[in-house]
Coordinates of C-alpha atoms in Angstrom, one line a residue:
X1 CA 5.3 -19.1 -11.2
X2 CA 8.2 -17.8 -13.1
X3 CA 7.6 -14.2 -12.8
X4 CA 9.2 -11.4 -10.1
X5 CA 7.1 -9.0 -8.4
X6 CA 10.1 -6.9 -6.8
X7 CA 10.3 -4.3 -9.7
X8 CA 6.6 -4.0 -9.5
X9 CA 6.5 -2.8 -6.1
X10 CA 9.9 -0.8 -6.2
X11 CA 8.6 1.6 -9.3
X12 CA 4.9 2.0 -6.4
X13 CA 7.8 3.1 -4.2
X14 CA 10.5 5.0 -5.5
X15 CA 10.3 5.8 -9.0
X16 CA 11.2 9.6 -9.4
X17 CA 10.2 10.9 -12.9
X18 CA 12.1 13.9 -14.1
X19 CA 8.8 15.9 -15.2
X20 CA 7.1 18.6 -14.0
X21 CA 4.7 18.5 -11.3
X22 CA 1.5 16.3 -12.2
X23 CA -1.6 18.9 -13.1
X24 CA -4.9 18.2 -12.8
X25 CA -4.9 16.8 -16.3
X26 CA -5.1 12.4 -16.9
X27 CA -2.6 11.5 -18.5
X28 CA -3.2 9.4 -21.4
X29 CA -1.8 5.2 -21.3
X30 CA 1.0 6.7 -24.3
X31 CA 1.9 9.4 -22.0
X32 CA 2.4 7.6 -18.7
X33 CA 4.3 4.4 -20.4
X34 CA 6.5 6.8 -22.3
X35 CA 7.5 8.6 -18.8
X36 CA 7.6 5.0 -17.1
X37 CA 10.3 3.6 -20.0
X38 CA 12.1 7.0 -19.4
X39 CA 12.0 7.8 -15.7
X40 CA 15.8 7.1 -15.0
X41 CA 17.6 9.8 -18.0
X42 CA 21.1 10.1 -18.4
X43 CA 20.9 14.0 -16.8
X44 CA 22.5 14.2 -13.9
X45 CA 21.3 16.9 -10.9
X46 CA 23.7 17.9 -8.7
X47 CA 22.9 16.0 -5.1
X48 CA 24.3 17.1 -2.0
X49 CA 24.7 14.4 0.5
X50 CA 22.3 17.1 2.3
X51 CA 19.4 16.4 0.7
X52 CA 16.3 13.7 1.6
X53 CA 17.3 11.0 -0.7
X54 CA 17.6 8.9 2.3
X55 CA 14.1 9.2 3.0
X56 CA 13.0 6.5 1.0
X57 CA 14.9 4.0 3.2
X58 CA 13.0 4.9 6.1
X59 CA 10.5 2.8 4.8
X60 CA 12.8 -0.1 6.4
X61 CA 13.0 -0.5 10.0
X62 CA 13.8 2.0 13.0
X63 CA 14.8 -1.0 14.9
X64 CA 18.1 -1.6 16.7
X65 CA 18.4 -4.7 15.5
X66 CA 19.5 -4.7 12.1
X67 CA 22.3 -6.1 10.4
X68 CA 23.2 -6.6 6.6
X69 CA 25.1 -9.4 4.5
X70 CA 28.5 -9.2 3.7
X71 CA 28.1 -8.9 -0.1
X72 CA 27.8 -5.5 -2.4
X73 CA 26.1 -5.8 -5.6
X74 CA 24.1 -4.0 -7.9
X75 CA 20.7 -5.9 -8.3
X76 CA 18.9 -5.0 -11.7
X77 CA 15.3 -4.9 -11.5
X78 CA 13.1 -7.5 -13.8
X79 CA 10.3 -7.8 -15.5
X80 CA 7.7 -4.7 -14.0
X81 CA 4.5 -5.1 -14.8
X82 CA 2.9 -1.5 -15.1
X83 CA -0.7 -0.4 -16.5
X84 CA -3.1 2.3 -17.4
X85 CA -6.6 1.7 -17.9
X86 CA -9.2 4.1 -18.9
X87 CA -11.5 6.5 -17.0
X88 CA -14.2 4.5 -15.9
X89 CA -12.5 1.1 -15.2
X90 CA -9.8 -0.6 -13.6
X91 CA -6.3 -2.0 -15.6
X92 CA -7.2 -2.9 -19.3
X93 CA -3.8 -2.1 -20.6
X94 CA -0.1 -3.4 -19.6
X95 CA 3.4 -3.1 -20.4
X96 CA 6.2 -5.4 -19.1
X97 CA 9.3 -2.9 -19.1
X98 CA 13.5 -3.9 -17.8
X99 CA 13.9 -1.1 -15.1
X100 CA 16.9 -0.9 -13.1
X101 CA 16.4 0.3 -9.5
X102 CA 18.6 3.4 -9.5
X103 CA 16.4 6.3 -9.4
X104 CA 17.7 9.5 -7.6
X105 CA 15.7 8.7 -4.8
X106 CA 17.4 5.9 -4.0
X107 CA 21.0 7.2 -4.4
X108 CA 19.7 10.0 -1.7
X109 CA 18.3 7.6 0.9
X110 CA 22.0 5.2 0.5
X111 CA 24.2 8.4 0.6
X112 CA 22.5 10.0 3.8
X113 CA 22.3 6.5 5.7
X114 CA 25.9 6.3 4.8
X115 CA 26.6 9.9 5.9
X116 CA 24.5 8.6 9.6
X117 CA 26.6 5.5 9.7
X118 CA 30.0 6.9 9.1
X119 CA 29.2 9.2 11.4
X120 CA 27.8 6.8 14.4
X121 CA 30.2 3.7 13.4
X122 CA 33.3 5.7 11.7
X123 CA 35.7 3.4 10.0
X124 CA 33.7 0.7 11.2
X125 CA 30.5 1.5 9.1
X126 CA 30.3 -0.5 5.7
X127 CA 28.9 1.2 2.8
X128 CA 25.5 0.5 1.7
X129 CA 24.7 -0.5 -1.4
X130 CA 21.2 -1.1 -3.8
X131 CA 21.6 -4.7 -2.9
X132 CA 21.6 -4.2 0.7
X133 CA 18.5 -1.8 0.3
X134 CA 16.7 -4.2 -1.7
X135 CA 17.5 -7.2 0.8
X136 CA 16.1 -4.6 3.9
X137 CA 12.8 -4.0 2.4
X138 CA 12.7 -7.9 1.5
X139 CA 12.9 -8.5 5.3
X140 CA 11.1 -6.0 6.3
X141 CA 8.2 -7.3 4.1
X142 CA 8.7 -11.4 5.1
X143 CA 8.3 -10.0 9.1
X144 CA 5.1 -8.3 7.9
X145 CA 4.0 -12.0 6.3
X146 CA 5.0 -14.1 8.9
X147 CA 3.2 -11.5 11.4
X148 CA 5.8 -10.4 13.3
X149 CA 4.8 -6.5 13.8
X150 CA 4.8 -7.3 17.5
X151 CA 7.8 -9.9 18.1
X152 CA 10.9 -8.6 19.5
X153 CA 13.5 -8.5 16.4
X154 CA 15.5 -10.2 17.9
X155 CA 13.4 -13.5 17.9
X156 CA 13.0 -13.4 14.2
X157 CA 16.7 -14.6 14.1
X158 CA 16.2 -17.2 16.9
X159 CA 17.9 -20.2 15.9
X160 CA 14.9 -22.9 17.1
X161 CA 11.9 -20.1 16.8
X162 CA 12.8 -17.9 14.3
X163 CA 13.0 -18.1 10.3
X164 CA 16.4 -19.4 8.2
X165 CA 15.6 -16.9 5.8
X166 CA 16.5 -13.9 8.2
X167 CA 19.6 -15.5 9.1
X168 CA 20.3 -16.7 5.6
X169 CA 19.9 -12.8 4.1
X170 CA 21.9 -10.6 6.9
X171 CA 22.7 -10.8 10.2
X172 CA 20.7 -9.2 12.9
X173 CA 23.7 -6.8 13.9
X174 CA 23.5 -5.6 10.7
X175 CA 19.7 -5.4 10.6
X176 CA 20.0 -3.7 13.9
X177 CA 22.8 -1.3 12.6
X178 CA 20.8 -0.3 9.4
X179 CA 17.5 0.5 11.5
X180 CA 19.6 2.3 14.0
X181 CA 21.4 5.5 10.9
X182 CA 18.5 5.0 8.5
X183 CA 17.6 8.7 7.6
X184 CA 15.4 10.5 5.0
X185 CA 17.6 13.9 5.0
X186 CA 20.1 15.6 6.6
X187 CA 19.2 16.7 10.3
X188 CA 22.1 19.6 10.1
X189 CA 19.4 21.5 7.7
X190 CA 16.8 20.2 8.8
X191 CA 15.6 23.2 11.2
X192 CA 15.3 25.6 8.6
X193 CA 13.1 23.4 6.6
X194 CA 11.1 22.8 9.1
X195 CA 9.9 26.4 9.7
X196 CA 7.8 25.5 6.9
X197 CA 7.1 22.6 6.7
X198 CA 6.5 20.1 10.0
X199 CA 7.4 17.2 7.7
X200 CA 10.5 17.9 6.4
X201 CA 12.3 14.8 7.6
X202 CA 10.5 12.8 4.7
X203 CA 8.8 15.6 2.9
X204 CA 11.1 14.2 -0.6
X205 CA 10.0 10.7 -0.3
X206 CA 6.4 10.9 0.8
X207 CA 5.9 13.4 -2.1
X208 CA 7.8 11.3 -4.9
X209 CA 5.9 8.0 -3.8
X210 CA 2.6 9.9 -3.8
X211 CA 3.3 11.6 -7.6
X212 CA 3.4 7.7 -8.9
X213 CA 0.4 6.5 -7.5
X214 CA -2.1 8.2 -9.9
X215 CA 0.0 7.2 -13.0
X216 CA -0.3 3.7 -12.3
X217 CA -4.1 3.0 -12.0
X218 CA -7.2 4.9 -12.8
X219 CA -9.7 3.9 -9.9
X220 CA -13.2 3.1 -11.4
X221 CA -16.4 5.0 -11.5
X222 CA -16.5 5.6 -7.8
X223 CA -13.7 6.6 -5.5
X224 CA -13.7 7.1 -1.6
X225 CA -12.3 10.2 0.2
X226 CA -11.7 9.7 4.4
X227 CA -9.3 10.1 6.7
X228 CA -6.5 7.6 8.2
X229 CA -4.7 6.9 11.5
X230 CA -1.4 5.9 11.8
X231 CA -0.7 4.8 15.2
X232 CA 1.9 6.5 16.8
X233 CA 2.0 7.3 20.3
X234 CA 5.3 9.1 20.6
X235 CA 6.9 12.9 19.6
X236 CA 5.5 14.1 16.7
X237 CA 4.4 17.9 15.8
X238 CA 1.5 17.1 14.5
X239 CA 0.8 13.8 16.3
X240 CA -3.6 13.8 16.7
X241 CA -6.2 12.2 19.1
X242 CA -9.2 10.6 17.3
X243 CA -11.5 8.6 20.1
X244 CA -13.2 7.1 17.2
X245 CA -10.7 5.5 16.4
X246 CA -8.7 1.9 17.5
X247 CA -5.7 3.3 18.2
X248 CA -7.1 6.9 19.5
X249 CA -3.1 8.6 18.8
X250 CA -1.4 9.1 15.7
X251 CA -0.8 10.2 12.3
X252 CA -3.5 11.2 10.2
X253 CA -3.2 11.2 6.9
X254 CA -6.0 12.1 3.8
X255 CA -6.5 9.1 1.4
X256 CA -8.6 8.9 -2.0
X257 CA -8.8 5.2 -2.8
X258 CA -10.8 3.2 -5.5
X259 CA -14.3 2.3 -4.0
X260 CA -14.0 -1.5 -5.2
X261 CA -10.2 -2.1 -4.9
X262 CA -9.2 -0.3 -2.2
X263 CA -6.0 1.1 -4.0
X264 CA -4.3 4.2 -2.9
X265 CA -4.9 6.7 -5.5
X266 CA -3.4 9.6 -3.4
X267 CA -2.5 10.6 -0.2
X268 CA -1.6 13.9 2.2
X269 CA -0.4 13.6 5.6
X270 CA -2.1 16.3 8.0
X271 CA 0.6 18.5 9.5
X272 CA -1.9 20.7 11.0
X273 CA -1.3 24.6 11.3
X274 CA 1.9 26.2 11.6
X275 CA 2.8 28.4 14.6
X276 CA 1.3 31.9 14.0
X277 CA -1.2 30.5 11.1
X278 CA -4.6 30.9 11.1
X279 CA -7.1 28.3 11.8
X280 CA -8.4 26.9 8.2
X281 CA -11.7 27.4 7.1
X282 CA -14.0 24.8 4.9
X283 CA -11.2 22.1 5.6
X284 CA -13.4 19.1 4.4
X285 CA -13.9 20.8 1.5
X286 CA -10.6 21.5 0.6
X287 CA -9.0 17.8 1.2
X288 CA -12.0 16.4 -1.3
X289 CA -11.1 18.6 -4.0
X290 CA -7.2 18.3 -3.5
X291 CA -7.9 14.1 -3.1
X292 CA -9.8 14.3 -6.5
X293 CA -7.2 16.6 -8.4
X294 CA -6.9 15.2 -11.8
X295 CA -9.5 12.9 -11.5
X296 CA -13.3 13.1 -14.1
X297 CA -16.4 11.5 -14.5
X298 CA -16.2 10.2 -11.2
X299 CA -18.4 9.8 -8.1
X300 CA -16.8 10.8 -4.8
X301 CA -18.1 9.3 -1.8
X302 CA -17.5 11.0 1.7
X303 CA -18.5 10.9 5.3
X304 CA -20.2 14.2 7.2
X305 CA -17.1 15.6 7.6
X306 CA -16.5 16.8 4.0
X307 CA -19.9 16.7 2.6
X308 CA -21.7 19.7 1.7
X309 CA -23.8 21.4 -0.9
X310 CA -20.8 23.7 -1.9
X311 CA -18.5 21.3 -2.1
X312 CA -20.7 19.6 -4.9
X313 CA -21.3 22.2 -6.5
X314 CA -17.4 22.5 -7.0
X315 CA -17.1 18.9 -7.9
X316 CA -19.5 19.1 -10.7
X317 CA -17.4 22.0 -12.1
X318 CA -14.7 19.4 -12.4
X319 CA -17.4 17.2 -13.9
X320 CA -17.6 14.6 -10.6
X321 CA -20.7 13.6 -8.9
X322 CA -20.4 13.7 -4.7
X323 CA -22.3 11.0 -2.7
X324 CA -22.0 11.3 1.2
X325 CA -23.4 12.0 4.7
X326 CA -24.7 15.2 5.9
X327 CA -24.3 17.1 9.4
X328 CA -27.4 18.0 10.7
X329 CA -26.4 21.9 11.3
X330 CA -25.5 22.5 7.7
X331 CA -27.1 25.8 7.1
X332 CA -27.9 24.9 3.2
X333 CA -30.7 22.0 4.8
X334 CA -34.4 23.1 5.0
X335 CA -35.8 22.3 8.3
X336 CA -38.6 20.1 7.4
X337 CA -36.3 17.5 6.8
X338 CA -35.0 17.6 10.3
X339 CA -38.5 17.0 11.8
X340 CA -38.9 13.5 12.9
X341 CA -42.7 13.6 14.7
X342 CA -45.0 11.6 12.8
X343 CA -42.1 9.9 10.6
X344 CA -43.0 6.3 10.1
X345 CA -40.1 3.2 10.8
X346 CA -38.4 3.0 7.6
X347 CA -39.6 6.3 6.0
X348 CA -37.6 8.0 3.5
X349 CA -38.3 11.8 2.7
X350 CA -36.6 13.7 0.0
X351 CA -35.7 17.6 -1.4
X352 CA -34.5 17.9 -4.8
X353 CA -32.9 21.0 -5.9
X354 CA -31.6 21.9 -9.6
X355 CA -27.6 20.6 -8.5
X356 CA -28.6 18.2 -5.9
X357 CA -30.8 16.0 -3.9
X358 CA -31.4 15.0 -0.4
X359 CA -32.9 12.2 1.4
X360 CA -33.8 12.1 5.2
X361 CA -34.1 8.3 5.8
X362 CA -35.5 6.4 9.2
X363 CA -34.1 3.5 10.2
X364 CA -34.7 3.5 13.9
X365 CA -37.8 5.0 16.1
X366 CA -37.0 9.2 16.5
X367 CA -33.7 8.9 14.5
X368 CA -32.6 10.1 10.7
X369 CA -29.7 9.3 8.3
X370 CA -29.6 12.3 6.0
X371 CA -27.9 11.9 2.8
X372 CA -26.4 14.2 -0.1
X373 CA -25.9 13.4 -4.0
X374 CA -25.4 14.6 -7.2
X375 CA -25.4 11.5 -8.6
X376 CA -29.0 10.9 -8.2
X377 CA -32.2 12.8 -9.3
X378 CA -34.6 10.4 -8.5
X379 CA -36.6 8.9 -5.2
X380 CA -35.8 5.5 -6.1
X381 CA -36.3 2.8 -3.3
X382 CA -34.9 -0.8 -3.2
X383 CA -37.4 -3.7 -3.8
X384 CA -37.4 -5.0 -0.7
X385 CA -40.8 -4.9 0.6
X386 CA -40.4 -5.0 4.7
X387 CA -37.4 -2.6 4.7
X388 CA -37.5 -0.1 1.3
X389 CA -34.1 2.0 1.4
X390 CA -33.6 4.4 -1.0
X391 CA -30.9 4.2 -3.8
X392 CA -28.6 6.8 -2.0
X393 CA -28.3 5.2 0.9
X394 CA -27.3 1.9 -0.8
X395 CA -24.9 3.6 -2.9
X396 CA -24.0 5.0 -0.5
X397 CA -23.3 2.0 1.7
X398 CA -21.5 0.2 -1.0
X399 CA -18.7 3.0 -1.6
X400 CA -17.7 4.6 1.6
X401 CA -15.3 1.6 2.7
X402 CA -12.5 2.1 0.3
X403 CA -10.1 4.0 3.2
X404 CA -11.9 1.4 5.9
X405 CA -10.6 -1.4 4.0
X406 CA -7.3 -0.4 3.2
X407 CA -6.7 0.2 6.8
X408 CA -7.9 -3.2 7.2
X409 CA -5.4 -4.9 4.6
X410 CA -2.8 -3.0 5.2
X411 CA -2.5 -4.2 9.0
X412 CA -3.3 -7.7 8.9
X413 CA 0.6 -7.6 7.2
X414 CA 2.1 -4.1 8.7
X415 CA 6.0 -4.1 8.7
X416 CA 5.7 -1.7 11.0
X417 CA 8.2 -2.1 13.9
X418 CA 8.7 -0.7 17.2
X419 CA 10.0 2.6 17.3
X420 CA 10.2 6.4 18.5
X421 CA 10.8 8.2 15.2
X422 CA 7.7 9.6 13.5
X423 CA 9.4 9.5 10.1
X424 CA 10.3 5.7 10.3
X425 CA 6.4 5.1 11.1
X426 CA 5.3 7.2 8.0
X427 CA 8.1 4.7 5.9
X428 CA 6.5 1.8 6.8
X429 CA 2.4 3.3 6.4
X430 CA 4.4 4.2 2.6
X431 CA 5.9 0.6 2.6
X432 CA 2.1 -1.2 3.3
X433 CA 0.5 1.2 1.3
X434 CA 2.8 0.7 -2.0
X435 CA 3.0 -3.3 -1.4
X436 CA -0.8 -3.2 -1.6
X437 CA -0.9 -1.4 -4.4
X438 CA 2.0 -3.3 -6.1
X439 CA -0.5 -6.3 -5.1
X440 CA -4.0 -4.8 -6.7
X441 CA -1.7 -4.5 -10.1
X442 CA -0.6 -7.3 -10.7
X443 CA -3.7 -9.1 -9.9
X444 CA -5.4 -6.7 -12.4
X445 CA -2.8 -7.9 -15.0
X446 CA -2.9 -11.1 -14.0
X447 CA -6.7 -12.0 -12.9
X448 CA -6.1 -15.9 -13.0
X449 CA -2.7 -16.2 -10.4
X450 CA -3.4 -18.6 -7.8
X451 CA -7.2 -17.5 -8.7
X452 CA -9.8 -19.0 -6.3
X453 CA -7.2 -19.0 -3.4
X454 CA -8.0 -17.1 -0.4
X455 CA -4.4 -15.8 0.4
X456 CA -3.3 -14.9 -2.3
X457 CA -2.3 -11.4 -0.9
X458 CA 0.2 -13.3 1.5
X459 CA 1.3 -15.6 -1.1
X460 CA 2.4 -12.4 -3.1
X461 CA 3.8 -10.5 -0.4
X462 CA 5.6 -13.9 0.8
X463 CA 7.4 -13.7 -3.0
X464 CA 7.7 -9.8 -3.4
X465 CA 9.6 -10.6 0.0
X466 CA 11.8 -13.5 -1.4
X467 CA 12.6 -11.6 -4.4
X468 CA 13.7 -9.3 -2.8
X469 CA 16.3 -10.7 -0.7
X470 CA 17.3 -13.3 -3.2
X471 CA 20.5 -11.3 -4.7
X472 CA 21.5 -10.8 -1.7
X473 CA 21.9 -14.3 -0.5
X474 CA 23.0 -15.3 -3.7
X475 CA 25.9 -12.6 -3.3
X476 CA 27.2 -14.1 0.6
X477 CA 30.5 -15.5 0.7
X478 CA 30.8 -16.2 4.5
X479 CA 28.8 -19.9 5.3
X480 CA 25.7 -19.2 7.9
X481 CA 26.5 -21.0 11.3
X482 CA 23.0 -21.9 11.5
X483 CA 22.4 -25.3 9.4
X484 CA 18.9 -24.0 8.5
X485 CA 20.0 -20.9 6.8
X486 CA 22.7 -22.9 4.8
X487 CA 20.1 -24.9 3.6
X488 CA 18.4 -21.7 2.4
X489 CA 21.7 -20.4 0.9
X490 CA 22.5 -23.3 -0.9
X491 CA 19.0 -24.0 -2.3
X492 CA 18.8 -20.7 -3.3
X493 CA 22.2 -20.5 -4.9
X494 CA 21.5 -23.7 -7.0
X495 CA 18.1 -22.8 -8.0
X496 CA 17.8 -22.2 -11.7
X497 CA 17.9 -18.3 -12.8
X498 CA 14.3 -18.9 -14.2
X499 CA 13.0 -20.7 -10.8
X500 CA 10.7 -18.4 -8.8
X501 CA 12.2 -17.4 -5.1
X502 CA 9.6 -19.4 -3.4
X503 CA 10.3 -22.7 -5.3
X504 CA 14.4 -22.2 -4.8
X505 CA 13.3 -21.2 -0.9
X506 CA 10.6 -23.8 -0.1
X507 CA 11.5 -26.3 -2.4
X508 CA 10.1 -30.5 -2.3
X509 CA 6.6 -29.0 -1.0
X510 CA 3.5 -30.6 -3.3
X511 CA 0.7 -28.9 -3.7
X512 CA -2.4 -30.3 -2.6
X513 CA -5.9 -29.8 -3.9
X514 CA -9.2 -31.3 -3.6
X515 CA -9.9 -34.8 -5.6
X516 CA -11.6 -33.5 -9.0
X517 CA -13.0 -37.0 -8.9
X518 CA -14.6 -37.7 -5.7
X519 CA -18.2 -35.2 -4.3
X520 CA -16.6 -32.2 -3.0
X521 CA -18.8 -33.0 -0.2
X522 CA -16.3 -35.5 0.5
X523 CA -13.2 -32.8 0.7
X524 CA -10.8 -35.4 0.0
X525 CA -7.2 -33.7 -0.5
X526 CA -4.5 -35.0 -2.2
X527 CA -1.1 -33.9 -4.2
X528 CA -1.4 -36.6 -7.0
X529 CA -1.7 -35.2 -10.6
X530 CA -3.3 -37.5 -13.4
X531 CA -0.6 -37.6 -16.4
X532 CA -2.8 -37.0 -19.0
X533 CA -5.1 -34.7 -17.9
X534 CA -3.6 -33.4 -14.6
X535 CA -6.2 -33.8 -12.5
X536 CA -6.1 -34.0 -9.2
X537 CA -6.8 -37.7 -8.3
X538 CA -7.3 -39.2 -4.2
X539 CA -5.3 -42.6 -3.9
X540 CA -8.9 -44.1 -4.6
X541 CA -9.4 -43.1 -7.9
X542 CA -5.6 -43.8 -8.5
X543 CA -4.6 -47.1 -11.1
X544 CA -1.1 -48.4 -11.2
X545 CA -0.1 -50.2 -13.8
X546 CA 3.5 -51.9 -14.6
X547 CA 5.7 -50.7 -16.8
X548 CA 4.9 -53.0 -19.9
X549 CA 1.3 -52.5 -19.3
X550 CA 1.8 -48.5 -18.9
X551 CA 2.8 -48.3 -22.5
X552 CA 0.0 -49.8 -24.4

């Protein structure tokens, strides 16, 4: 595999386009390439080193164990592969584009973890650089991989336990010393802001990453809307207790995500009231039709909490169906569909109105599932003759996991670290979420990578990782004590230009697959290739010949 996936994932995470503020209106494949191929212009805004554009490294680590390699280096971006699709399906159209990583964003995040580390370190602080960035998010990524989220840091450098690659990319003082002045803005004018706004330590980043999602992927035909946790059981303003939930404390944050894919289409982090405000009215309401802003033609599948009959009605002036749950004390449901005496197991009753219909549906003794949509105008039930279901609650079934799942995906590889700050743990929920998405694109683009392989989610993070820290090792001068990590260094800088970071970093590993000859009952494995054909052959379906005969 020849290509790199690091430009990929770094335009999901900090591209910063210098247009207006997305409206509700698609934008068309022409549009969005033409703002990808010009989102870094020659106009320069006036920065202050005040401002959050050090929020976007507090997607790395709040750890104290951080350290960086000794060499400075601008890294250019490859290869980024970046599609639009149309309105009803998935990516149908790509562009490979040459982007360079030096987006505003960026030159924010390096000039206020500078300001930090000056500040904390004085003369002996070392300026950042793009390299250093890039190699930070590359570790931060490979601990996420190798399923670190709850190992000390320290042991990822451990000379018997831990991995070369660590070693080989930075040391851990300067991993520690990175984690420890990482910042998103400046906390001298940080009160003022956050009067009025609770997030203000990474309001820049978390709204620049969020303005990119949409351009990037048009979910299909149904989309989920539902609520996240974060966990995070420290200070934060707007810190919340959900006892449905695993982790019962943390960060909640609104997500719209494609039914099938489970990519992040958009996100809102819930910051609650401010002090004085009043209590908000019709809140479910409200996040569905913010979630679904710029979106059409559309179903939107929600839990009890949002659904309602006004809230379709609202949709379908957008032209977007709604499919979801219903509380039982929503004033707009007639009561005959609450009764449950005489109801039959498996029942299903419905109410059709001009805009909607509802089914009350019985799947245990005394107790109903009641159901919403605008989608469906029928009393269609499923074939199944021992247990009819009706269509909606099917549907139903087979959408409202979008948010589930990516909660799911997302932790199996967290970077998330250890730590007390609330921002660091919103950069790495923005790190998971934009290496997932980086990941759903480019197995869009390219559907037959490693097809058929179970991991190939780790197998991409593993080499968004690599790539990532590659430059950087590439750039070290001083020789690693540790003979492991000069093994990495010196494999990596030998490996050709055009040689993938997980060939130069794992090389002399064969792959093996299953005989192609023998019953795959059998599950024979081997690494031999036929030369002809390239097969995979066991050692019994394997010929030798001598080199005379070999010719003929």
């Amino acid at each position: 595999m020849q290509e790199t996936f690091s430009p990929l994932f770094l335009s999901l995470f900090s591209c910063h386009f210098n247009t207006p503020k997305m409206s509700s209106r698609r934008l068309t494949t022409e549009e969005a390439l033409s703002l990808l191929f010009n989102w870094d212009s020659d106009e320069e805004e006036d920065v202050s080193e005040t401002e959050d554009l050090s929020e976007a490294e507090d997607n790395v680590i709040d750890d104290p164990d951080c350290q960086f390699s000794d060499e400075e280096e601008d890294s250019e971006g490859e290869c980024a592969a970046i599609s639009t699709s149309n309105e009803n399906q998935g990516m149908q159209q790509s562009s490979s584009i040459e982007e360079t990583w030096t987006s505003k964003d960026e030159r924010i995040i390096l000039d206020m973890t500078n300001l930090e580390g000056r500040r904390v370190f004085q003369e002996k602080w070392k300026p950042l650089d793009q390299t250093d960035l890039h190699a930070y998010i590359g570790i931060l990524i490979l601990a996420g991989v190798y399923r670190s989220k709850g190992e000390a840091t320290a042991s990822l450098w451990n000379e018997e336990n831990g991995r070369p690659i660590f070693r080989a990319t930075m040391s851990l003082e300067t991993f520690l010393k990175i984690s420890r002045v990482i910042r998103f803005d400046n906390h001298e004018t940080r009160a003022g802001r956050r009067e009025r706004d609770k997030l203000a330590a990474i309001r820049d980043v978390w709204d620049k990453c969020v303005e990119i999602l949409p351009l990037l992927y048009n979910p299909g035909p149904h989309v989920t809307v539902d609520e996240r946790l974060v966990p995070f059981r420290g200070r934060c303003p707007f810190r919340q207790y959900m006892p449905n939930k695993p982790a019962k404390y943390g960060i909640k944050i609104w997500a719209a995500c494609d039914a099938k894919s489970s990519y992040a289409w958009n996100m809102q982090v819930y910051t609650g009231k401010l002090p004085g405000g009043a209590s908000e009215k019709n809140q479910g309401m409200h996040v569905v039709l913010q979630m679904s802003e710029g979106l059409q033609g559309h179903n939107i599948t929600c839990d009890n909490f949002f659904t309602s009959y006004w809230l379709g009605e609202e949709l379908q002036k957008r032209k977007l169906t709604m499919l979801g749950t219903i509380r039982r004390n929503k004033p707009e449901l007639p009561s005959e569909i609450l009764k449950m005496q005489g109801r039959s197991l498996h029942s299903s009753l419905f109410v059709f109105t001009e805009k909607a219909t509802v089914v009350s549906y019985c799947p245990k003794k005394n107790k109903n599932v009641l159901v919403m949509s605008t989608m469906h105008t029928d009393a269609s039930l499923s074939t199944r003759d021992d247990k009819p279901q009706p269509q909606m609650i099917l549907d139903y079934s087979s959408t409202k996991g979008g948010v589930d799942n990516l909660d799911k995906v997302t932790a199996t590889y967290s970077c998330q670290r250890k730590t007390a700050r609330w921002p660091l743990v919103i950069f790495y929920n923005i790190l998971d979420v934009s290496a997932y998405n980086a990941y759903v694109l480019w197995t869009e683009i390219n559907q037959h990578w490693n097809a058929g392989k179970l991991y190939r989610r780790c197998l991409f993070l593993e080499e968004l990782g690599k790539s990532l820290v590659t430059p950087k090792i590439q750039m070290r001068v001083r020789p690693a004590r540790s003979p492991a990590a000069a093994a990495v260094i010196e494999k990596v800088k030998c490996a050709p230009s055009n040689q993938s970071a997980v060939d130069s970093v794992e090389p002399g590993i064969k792959q093996r697959k299953r005989c192609q000859v023998c019953p795959s009952r059998e599950d024979i494995k081997t690494s031999t290739v036929c030369e002809k054909c390239k097969k995979y052959i066991c050692r019994k379906h394997t010929v030798t010949f001598c080199p005379s005969c070999g010719q003929n």
